[in-house]
Coordinates of C-alpha atoms in Angstrom, one line a residue:
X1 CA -27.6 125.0 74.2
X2 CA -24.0 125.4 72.3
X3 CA -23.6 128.3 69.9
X4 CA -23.7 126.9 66.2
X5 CA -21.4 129.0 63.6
X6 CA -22.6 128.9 60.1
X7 CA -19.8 128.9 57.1
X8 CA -20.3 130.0 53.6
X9 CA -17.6 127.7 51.8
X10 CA -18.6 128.3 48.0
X11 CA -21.5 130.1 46.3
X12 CA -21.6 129.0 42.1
X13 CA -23.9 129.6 39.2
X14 CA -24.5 127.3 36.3
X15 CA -26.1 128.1 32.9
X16 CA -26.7 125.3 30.4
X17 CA -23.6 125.1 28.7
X18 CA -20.8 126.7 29.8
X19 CA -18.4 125.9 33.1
X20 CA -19.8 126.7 36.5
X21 CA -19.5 130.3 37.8
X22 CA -17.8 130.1 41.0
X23 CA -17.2 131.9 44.3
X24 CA -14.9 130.2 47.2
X25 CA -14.8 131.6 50.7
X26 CA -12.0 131.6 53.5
X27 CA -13.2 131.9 57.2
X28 CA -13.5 134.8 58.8
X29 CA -14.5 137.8 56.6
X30 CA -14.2 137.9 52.5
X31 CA -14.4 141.4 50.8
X32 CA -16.4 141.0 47.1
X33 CA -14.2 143.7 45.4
X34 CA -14.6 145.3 42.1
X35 CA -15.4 148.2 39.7
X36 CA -19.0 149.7 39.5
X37 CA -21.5 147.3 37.8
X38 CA -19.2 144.3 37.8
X39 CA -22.0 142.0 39.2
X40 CA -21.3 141.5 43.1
X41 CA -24.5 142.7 44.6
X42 CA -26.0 140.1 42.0
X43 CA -23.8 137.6 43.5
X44 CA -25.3 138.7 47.0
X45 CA -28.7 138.9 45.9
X46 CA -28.1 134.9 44.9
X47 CA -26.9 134.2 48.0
X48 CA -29.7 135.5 49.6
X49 CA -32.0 133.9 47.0
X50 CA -30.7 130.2 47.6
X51 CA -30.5 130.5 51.6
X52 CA -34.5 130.9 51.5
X53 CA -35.6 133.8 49.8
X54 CA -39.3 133.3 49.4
X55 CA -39.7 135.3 46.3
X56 CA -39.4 134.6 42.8
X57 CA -35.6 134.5 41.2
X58 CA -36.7 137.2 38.7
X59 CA -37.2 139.7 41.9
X60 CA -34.3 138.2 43.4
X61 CA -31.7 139.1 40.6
X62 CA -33.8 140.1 37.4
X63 CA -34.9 138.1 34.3
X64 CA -32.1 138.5 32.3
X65 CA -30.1 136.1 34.9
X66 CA -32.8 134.2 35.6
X67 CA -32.8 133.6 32.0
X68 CA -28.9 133.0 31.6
X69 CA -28.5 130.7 34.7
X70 CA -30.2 127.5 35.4
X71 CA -29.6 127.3 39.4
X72 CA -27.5 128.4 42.2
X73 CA -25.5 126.4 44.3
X74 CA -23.7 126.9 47.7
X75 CA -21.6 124.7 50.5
X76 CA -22.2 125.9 53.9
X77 CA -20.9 124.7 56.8
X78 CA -22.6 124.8 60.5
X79 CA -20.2 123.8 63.4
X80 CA -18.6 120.9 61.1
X81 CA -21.0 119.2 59.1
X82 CA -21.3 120.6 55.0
X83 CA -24.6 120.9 53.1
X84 CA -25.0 121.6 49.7
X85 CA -27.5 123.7 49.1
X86 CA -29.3 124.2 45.8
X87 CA -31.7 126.6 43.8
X88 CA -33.1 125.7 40.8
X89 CA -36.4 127.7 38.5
X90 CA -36.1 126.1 34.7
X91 CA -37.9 122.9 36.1
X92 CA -41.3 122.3 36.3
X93 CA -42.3 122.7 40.1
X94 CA -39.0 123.2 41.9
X95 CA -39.3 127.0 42.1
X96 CA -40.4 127.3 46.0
X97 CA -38.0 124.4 46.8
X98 CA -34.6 124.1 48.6
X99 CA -33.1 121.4 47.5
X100 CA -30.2 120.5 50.7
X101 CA -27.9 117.6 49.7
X102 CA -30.4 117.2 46.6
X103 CA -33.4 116.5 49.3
X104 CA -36.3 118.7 47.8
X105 CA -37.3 121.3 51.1
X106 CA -40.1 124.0 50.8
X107 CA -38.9 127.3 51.1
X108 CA -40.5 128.0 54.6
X109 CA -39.4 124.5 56.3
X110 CA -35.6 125.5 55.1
X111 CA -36.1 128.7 57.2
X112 CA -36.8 126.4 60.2
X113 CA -33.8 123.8 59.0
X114 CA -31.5 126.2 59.2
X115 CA -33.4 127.7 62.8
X116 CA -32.8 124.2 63.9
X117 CA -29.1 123.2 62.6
X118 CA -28.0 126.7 64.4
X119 CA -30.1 126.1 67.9
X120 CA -32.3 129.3 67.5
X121 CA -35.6 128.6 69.0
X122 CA -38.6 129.3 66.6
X123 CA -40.5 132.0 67.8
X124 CA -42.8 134.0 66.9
X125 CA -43.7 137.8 67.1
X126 CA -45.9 141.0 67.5
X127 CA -46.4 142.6 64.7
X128 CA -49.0 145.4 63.8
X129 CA -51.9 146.4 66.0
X130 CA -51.5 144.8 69.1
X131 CA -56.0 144.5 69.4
X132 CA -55.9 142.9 66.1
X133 CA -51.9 142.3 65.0
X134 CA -50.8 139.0 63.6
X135 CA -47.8 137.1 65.3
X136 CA -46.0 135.7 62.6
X137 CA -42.8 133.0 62.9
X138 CA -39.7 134.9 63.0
X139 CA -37.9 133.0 59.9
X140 CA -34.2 133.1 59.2
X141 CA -34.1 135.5 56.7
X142 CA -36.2 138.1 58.9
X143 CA -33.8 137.2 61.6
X144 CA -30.0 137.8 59.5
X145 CA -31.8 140.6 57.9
X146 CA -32.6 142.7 61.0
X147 CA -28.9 141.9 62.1
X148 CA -27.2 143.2 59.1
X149 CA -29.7 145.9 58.5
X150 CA -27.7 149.4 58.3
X151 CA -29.2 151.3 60.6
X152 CA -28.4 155.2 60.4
X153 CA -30.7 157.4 63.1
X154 CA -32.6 156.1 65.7
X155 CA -35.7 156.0 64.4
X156 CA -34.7 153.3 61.9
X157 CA -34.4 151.1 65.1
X158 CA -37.7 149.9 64.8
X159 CA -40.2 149.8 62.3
X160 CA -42.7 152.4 62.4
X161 CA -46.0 150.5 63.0

């Protein structure tokens, strides 16, 4: 199994009428710099929102730019090849959908897209009481969350069950 790299290239916003909001990224790290309240953990939190968050864009980023934007786009790259990615809310039924080089994907089968275009296996995991616990798949977003997670004392290691 080779190791996969995934590139964030560009991360935009479009509202109905004016020009596309956009972000462009170099590789290796990019620093989103700014005063307070200038919008850049909204930009993350759309990020997050059209790489499979599962929840609804008005949790994701709040109505009032779920209201002023129509979608979000972004061009990744993994190990060479580009995908255009897409999240859209204003049309009927495309809410829960991914929509990857304009192919409509449910949210959850995007998780195992990406799982699959990056070689992780899909696995799944213990979680609650281990008589009656559940063992759900371990998606991407659990996956980069628990890596970027800021973890402070040792306790926050692992989630107290």
């Amino acid at each position: 199994m080779t190791t996969q790299t995934l590139l964030i290239k560009e991360l935009s916003r479009s509202t109905e009428q004016d020009p596309d909001e956009v972000l462009y990224f170099q590789p290796g790290v990019n620093v989103l710099a700014g005063p307070p309240n200038a919008g850049k953990t909204k930009w993350l939190n759309m990020l997050d929102y059209v790489l499979g968050d599962t929840g609804s864009p008005e949790d994701a980023f709040g109505a009032e730019l779920t209201d002023k934007y129509t979608s979000i786009q972004a061009v990744i790259e993994i190990s060479g090849e580009e995908f255009h990615l897409k999240r859209t809310w204003k049309k009927h039924g495309t809410k829960g959908k991914v929509f990857v080089n304009d192919e409509p994907i449910d949210v959850d089968v995007f998780s195992n897209f990406l799982l699959e275009k990056l070689n992780i296996p899909i696995l799944n995991y213990p979680k609650g009481s281990p008589y009656r616990g559940s063992w759900p798949v371990l998606s991407w977003r659990v996956l980069i969350r628990h890596i970027y997670r800021q973890q402070r004392f040792w306790s926050d290691f692992a989630d107290k069950q």
